[in-house]
mmCIF file of C-alpha atoms in Angstrom:
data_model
loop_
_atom_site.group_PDB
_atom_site.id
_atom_site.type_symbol
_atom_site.label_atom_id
_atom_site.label_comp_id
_atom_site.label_asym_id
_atom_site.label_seq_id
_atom_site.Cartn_x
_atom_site.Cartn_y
_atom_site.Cartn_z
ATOM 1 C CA UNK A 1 18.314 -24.609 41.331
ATOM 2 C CA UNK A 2 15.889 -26.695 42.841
ATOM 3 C CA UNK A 3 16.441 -30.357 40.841
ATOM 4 C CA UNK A 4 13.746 -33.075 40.092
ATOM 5 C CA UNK A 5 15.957 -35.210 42.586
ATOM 6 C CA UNK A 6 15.190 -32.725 45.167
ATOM 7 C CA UNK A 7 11.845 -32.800 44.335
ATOM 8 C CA UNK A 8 11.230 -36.448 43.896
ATOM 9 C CA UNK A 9 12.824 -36.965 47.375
ATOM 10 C CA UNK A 10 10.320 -34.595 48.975
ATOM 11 C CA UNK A 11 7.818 -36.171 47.863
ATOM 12 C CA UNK A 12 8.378 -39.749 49.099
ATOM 13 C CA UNK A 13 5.958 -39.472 52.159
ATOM 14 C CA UNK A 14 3.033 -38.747 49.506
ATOM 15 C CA UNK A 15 3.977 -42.256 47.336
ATOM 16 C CA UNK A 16 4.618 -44.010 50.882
ATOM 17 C CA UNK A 17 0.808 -43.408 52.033
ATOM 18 C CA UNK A 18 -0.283 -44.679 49.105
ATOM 19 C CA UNK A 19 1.781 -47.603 49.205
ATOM 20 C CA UNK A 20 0.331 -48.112 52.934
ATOM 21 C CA UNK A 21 -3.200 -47.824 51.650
ATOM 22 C CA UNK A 22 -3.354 -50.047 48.932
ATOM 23 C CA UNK A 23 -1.352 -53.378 48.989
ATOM 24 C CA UNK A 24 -2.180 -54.246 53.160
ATOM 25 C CA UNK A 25 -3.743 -57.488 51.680
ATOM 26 C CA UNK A 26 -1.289 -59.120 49.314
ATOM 27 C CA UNK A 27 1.283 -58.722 51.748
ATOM 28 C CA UNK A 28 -0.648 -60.142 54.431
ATOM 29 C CA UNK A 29 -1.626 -62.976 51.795
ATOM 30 C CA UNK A 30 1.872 -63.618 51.674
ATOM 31 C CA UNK A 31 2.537 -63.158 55.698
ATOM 32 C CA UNK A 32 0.083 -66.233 56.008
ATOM 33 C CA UNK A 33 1.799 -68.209 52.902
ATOM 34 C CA UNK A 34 5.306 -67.460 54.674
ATOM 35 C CA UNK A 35 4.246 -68.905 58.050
ATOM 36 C CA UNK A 36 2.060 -71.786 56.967
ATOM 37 C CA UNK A 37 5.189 -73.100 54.742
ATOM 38 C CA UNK A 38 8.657 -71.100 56.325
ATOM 39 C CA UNK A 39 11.651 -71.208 53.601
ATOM 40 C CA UNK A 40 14.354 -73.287 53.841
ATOM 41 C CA UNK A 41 16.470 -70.351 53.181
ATOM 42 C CA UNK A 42 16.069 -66.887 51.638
ATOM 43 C CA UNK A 43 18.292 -64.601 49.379
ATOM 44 C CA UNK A 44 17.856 -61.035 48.241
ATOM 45 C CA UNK A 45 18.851 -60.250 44.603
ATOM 46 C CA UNK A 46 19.301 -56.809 43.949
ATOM 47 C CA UNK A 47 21.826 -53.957 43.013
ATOM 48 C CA UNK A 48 22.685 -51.151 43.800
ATOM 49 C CA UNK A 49 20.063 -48.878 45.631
ATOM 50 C CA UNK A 50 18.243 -51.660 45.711
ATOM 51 C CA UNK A 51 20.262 -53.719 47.280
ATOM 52 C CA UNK A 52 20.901 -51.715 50.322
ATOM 53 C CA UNK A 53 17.233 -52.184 50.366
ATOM 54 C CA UNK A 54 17.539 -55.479 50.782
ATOM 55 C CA UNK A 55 19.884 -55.241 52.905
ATOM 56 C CA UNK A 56 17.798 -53.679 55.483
ATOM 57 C CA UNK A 57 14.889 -56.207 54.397
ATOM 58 C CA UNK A 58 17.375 -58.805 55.588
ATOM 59 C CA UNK A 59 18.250 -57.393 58.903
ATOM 60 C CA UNK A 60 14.631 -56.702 59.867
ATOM 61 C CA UNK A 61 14.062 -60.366 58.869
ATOM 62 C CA UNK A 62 16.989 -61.888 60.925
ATOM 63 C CA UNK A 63 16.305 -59.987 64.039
ATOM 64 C CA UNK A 64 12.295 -60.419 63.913
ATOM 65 C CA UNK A 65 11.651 -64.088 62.760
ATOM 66 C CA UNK A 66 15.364 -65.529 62.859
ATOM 67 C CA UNK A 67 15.516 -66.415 59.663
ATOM 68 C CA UNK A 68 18.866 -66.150 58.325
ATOM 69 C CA UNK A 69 18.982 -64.141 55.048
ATOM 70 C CA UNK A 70 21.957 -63.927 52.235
ATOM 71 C CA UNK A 71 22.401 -61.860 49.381
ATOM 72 C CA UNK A 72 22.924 -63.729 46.693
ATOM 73 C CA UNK A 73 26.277 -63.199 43.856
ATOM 74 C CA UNK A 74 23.652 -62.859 40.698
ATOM 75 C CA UNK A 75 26.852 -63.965 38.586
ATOM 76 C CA UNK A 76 26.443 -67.677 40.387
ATOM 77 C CA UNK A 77 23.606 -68.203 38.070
ATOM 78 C CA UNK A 78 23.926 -65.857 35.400
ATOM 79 C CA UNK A 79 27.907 -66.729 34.658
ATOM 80 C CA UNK A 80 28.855 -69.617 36.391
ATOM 81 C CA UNK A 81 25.702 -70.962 36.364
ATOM 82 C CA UNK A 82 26.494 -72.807 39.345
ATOM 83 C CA UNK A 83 23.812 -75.568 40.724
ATOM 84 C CA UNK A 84 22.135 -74.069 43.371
ATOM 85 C CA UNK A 85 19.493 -75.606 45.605
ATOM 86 C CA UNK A 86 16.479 -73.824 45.323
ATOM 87 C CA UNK A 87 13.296 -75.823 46.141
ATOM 88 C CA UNK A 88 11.787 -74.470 49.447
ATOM 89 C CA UNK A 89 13.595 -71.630 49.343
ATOM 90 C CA UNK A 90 12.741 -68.052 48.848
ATOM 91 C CA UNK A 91 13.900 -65.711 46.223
ATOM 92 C CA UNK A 92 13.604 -61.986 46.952
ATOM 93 C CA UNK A 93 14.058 -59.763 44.215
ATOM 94 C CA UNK A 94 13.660 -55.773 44.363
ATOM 95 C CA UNK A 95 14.260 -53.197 41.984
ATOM 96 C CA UNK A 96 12.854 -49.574 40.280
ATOM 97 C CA UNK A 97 13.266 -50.926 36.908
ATOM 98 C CA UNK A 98 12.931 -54.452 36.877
ATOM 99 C CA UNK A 99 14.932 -54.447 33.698
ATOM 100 C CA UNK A 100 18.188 -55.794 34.617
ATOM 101 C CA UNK A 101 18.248 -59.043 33.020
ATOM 102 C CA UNK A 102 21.002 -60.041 36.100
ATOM 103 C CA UNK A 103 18.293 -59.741 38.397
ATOM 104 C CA UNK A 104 15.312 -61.151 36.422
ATOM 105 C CA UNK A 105 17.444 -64.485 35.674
ATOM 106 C CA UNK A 106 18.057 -65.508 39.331
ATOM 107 C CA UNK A 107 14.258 -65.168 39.853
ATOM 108 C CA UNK A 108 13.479 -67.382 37.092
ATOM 109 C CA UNK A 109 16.304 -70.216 38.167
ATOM 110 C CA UNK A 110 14.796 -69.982 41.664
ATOM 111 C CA UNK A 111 11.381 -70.238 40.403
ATOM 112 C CA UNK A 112 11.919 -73.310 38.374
ATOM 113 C CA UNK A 113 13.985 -75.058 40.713
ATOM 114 C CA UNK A 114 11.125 -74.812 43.121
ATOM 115 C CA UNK A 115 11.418 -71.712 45.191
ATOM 116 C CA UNK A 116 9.073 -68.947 46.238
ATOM 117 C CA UNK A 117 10.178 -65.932 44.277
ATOM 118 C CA UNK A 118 9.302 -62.339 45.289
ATOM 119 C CA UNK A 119 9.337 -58.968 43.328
ATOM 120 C CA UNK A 120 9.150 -55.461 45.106
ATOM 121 C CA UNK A 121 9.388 -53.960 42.287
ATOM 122 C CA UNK A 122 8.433 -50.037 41.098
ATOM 123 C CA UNK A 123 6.873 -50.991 37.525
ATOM 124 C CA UNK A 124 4.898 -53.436 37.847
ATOM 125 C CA UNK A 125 4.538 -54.557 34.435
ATOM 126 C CA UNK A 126 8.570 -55.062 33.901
ATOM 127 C CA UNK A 127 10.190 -58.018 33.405
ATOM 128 C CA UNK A 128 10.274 -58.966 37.211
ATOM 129 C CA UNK A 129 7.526 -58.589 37.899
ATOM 130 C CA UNK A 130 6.408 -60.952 35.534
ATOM 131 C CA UNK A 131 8.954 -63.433 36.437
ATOM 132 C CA UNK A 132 8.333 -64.058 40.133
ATOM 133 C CA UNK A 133 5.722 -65.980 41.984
ATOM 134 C CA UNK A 134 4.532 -63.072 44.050
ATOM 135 C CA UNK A 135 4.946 -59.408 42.630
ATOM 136 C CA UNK A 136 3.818 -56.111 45.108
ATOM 137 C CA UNK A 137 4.378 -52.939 43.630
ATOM 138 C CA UNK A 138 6.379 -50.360 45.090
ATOM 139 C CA UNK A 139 4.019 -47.320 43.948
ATOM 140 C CA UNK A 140 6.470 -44.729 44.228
ATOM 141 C CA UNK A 141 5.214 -43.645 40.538
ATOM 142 C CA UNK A 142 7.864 -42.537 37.759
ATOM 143 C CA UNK A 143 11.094 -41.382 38.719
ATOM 144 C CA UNK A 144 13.135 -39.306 36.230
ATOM 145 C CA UNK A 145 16.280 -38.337 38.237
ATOM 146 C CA UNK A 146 18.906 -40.913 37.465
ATOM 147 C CA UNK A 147 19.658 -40.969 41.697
ATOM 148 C CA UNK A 148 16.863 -43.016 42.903
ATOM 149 C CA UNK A 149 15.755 -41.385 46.225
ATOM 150 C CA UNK A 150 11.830 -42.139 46.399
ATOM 151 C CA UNK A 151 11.863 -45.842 44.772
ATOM 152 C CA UNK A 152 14.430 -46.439 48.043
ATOM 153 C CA UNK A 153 12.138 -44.695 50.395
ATOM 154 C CA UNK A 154 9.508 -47.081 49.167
ATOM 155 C CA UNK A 155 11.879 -50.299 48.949
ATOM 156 C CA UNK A 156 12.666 -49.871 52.802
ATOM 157 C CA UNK A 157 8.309 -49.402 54.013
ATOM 158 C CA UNK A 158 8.336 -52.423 51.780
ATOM 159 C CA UNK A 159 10.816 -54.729 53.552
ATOM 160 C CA UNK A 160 9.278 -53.481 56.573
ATOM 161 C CA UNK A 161 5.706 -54.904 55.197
ATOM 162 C CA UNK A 162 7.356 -57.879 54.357
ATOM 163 C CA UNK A 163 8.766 -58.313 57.985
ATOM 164 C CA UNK A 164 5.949 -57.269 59.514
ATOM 165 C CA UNK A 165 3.371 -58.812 57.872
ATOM 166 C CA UNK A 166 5.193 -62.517 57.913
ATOM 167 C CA UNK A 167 6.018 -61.747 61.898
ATOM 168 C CA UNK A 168 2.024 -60.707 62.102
ATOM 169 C CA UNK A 169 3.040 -58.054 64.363
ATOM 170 C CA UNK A 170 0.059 -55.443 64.998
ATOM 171 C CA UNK A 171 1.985 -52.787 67.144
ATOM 172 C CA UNK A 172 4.737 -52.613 64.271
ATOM 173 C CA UNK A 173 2.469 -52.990 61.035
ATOM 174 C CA UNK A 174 0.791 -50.228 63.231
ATOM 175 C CA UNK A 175 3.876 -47.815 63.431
ATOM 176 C CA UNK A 176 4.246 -48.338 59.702
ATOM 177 C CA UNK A 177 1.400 -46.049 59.186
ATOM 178 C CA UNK A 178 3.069 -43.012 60.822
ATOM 179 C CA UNK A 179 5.236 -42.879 58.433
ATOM 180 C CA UNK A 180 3.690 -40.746 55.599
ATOM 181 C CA UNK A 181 3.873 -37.724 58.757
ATOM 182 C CA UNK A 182 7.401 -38.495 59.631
ATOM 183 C CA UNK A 183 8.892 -38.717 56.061
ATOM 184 C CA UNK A 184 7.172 -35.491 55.504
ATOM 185 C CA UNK A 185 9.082 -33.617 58.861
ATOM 186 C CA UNK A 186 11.763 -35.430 57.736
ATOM 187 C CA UNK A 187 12.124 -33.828 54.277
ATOM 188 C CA UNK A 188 12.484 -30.467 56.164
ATOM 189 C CA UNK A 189 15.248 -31.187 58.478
ATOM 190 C CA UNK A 190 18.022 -28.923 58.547
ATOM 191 C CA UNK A 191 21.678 -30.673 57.665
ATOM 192 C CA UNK A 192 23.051 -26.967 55.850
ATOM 193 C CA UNK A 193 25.958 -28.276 58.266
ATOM 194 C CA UNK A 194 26.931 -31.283 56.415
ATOM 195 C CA UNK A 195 27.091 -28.856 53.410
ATOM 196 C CA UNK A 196 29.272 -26.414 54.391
ATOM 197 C CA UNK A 197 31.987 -29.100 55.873
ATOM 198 C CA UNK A 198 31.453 -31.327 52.334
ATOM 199 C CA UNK A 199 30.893 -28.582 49.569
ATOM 200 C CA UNK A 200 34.704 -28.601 49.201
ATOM 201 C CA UNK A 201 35.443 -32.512 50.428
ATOM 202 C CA UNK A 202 37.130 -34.924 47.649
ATOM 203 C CA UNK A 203 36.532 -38.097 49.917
ATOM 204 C CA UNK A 204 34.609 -39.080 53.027
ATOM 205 C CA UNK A 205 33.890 -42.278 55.452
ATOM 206 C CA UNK A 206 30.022 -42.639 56.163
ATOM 207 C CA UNK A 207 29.825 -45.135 59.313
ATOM 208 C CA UNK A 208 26.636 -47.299 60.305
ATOM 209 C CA UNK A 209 26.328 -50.340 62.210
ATOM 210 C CA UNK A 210 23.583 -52.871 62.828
ATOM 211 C CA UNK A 211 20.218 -51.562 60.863
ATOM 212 C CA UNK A 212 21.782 -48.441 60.091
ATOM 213 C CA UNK A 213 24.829 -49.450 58.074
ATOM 214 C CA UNK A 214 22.261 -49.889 54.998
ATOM 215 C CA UNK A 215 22.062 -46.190 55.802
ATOM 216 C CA UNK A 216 25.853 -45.479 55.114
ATOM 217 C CA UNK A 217 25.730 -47.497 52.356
ATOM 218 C CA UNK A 218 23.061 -45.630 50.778
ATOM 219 C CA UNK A 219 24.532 -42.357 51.566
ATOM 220 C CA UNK A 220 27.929 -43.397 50.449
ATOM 221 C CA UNK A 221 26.649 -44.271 46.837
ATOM 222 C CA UNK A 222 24.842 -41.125 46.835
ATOM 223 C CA UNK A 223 27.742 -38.993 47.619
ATOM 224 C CA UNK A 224 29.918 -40.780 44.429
ATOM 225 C CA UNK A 225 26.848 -40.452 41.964
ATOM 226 C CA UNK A 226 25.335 -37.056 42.719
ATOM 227 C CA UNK A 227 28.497 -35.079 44.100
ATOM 228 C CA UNK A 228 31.370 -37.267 42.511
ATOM 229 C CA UNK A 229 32.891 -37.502 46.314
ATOM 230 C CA UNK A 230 34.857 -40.306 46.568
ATOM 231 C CA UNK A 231 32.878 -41.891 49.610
ATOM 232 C CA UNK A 232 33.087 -45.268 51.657
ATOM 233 C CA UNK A 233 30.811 -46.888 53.843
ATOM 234 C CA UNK A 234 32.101 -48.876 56.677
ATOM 235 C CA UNK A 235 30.563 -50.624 59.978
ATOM 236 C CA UNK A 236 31.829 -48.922 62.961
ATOM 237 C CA UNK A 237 32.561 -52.318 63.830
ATOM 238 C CA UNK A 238 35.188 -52.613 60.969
ATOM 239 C CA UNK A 239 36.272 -48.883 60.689
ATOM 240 C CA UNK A 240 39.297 -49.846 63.177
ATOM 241 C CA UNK A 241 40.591 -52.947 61.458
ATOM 242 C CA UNK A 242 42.396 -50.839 58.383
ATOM 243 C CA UNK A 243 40.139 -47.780 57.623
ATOM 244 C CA UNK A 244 41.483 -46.203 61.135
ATOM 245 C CA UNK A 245 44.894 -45.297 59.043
ATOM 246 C CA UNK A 246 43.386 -43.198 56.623
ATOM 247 C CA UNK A 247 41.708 -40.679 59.166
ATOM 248 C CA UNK A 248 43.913 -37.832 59.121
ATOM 249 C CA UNK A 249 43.618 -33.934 60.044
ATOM 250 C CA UNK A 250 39.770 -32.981 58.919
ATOM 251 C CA UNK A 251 39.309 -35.786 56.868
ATOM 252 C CA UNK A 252 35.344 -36.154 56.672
ATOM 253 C CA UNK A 253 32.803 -38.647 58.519
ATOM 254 C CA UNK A 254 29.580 -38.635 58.792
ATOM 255 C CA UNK A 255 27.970 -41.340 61.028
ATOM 256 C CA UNK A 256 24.712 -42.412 61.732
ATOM 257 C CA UNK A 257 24.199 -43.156 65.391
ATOM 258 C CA UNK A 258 20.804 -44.904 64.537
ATOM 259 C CA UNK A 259 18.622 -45.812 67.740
ATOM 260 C CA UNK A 260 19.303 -49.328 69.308
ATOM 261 C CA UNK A 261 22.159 -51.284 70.508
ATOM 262 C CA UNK A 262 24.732 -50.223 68.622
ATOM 263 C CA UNK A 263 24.047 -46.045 69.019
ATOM 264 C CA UNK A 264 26.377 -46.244 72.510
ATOM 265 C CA UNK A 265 29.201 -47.653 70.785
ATOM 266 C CA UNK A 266 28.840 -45.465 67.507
ATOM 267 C CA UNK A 267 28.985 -42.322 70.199
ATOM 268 C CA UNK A 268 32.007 -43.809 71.444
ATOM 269 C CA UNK A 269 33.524 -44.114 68.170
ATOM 270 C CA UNK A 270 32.643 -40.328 66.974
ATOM 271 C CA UNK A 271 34.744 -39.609 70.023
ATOM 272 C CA UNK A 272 37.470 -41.382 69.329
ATOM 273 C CA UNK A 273 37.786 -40.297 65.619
ATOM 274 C CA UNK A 274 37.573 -36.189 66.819
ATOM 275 C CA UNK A 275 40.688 -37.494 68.960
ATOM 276 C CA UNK A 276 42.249 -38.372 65.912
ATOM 277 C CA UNK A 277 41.536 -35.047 64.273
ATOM 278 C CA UNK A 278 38.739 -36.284 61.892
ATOM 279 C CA UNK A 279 36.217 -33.974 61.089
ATOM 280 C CA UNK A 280 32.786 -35.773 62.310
ATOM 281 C CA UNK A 281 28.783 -34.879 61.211
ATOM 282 C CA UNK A 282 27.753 -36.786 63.947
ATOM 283 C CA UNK A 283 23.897 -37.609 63.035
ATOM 284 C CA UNK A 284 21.706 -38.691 65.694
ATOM 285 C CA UNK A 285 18.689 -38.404 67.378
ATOM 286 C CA UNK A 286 18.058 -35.040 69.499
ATOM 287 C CA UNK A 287 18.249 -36.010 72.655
ATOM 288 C CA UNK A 288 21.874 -37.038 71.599
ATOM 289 C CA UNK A 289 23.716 -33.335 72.824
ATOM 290 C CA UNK A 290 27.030 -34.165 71.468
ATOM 291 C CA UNK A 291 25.459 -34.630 67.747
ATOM 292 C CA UNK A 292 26.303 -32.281 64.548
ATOM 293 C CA UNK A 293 23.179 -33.540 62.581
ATOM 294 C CA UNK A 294 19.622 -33.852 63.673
ATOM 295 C CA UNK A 295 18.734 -37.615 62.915
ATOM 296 C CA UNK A 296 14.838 -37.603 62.620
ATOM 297 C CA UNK A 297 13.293 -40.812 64.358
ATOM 298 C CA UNK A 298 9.973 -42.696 63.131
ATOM 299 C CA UNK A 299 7.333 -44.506 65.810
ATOM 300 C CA UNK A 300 9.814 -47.229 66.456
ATOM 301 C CA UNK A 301 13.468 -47.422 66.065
ATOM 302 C CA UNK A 302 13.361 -50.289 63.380
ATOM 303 C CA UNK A 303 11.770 -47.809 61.288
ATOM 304 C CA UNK A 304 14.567 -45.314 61.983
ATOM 305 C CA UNK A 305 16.588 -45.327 58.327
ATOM 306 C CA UNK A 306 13.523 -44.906 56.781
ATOM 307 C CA UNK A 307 12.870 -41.636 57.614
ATOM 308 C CA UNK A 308 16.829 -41.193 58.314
ATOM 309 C CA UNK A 309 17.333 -41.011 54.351
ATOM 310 C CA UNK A 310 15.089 -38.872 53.479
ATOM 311 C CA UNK A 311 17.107 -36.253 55.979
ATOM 312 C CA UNK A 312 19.651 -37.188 53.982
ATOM 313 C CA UNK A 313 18.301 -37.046 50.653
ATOM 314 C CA UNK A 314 17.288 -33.401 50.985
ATOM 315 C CA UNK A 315 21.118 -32.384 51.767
ATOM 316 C CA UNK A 316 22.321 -34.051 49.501
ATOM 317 C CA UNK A 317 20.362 -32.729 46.526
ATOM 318 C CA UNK A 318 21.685 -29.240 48.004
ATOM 319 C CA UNK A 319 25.152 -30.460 48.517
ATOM 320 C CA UNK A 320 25.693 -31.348 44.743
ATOM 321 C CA UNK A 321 24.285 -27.811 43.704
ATOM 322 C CA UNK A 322 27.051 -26.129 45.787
ATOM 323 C CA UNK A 323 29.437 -28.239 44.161
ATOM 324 C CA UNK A 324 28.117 -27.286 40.705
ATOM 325 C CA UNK A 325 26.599 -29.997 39.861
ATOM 326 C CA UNK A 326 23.596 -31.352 38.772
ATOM 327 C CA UNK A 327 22.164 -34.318 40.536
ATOM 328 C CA UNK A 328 19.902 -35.344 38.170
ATOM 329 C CA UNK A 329 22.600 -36.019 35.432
ATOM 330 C CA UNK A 330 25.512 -38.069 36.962
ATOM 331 C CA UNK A 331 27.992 -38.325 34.471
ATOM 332 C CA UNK A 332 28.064 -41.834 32.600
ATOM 333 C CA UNK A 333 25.271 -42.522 34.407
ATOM 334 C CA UNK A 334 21.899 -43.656 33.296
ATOM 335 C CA UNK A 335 18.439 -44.497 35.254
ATOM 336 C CA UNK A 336 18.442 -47.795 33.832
ATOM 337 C CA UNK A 337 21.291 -49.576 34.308
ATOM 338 C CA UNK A 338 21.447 -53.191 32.524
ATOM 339 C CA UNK A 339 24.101 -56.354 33.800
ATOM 340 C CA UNK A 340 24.604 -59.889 33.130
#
């Protein structure tokens, strides 16, 4: 069975170059707003997919311009509706749809109350996208599986724009245009590993830290929706303050021992949790010898999870097959999802 989620994930390098080649000049319109007038604040409002997104948006942002980022409890404004400052802030929204109205309301508070609102959004004639100040498309055109796999793809290179492009950093805008290549050698890694140890799992830890626990998060939602594991992402910072007594006798982790400063101690951890009789898919880079996983690496390490999902992606479109499943039909599960 080859599934449209399979295909659709395979194909994100394709939608990615095209994102590259089209939108370079809004977002460097809104690089030169950004540093002319900084915010006086930002939060991401997203769910979901999306909002691991924007989670990775937000790191990029902290650790490149210092700007301290917060995602933002939509049910503030769209339940409590609590009085929140918003002039001189900025608002980012992203989303596939753009039809939750829990997202779309936040951007319309912010944008009254005097904040710069932003939409990455994939149709870009939703309701978002009309809402917010600034709206860039994602371009990762139509996507009919209910697990979104290329829309994310495209929501990451487009927090990476947005970083790059308000930073006004050549070298990385620069990498960013490798990445059509690498998403395309990533889509043929091989992770028939992870398959055989999860094919018969009922539960698994995925474990990130830093830029690549948006990664586990990500891949922890996938496993519930498109293999009905029951799967949990935690920080390998946070896996020993309570997780640690679940590990028993091969129960499952995978971990993503991203480049940076936080791969040594991930490494570390993997070790300690095969002490402990936990069966680890250790994914990292090759010239990691200890891994179980290839992790495929883009130009630059910030780019890393990028091109780390879509490894991912392709295994687990072939891991929910050997389960007997279909990915593209999660039970009580539907491609638009819609929350107040």
């Amino acid at each position: 069975m080859t599934s449209l989620m399979l295909k659709e994930a395979r194909s994100a390098g394709t939608h990615v170059a095209d994102q590259l080649a089209q939108d370079h000049g809004r977002y460097a319109e809104l690089g030169r707003w950004l540093r002319a007038a900084p915010p006086a604040g930002i939060v991401t409002v997203a769910r979901g997919s999306s909002d691991h997104a924007a989670g990775y948006c937000a790191y990029l942002t902290m650790a490149r311009l210092g700007h301290i980022v917060a995602s933002l409890p939509m049910s503030l404004v769209t339940l409590n509706k609590a009085p929140l400052i918003a002039r001189d802030r900025l608002a980012i929204a992203i989303s596939q749809s753009g039809q939750s109205p829990d997202v779309i309301e936040p951007i319309r508070y912010f944008r009254d109350g005097g904040a710069t609102t932003l939409a990455l959004v994939n149709d870009a004639g939703s309701p978002l996208a009309k809402a917010a100040e600034w709206s860039i498309p994602l371009r990762a055109g139509p996507e009919l599986s209910v697990a979104a796999t290329k829309s994310f793809i495209a929501s990451l290179v487009a927090g990476a724009l947005f970083a790059g492009h308000w930073q006004d950093d050549a070298g990385f805008l620069h990498a960013l245009e490798s990445l059509p290549e690498s998403l395309q050698r990533a889509a043929d890694s091989d992770w028939s590993k992870a398959v055989e140890v999860l094919a018969p799992a009922s539960n698994i830890m995925v474990v990130g830290r830093g830029i690549g626990f948006p990664l586990a998060l990500e891949a922890a939602l996938k496993f519930k929706e498109t293999s009905a594991i029951q799967a949990e992402a935690f920080s390998g910072a946070e896996i020993k303050h309570g997780p640690m007594a679940l590990i028993n006798e091969g129960y499952p982790l995978l971990m993503f021992a991203t480049r940076g400063p936080t791969q040594a101690g991930m490494l570390q951890l993997a070790t300690e949790m095969r002490q402990r009789g936990a069966k680890v898919l250790l994914a990292a880079p090759d010239d990691v010898a200890e891994r179980d996983l290839t992790l495929p690496v883009a130009v630059t390490p910030d780019l890393d999870p990028i091109v780390a999902i879509q490894a991912f992606y392709v295994m687990a479109a072939q891991l929910a097959v050997a389960r007997g499943m279909d990915p593209d039909k999660p039970r009580h599960l539907s491609k638009v999802t819609k929350t107040s």
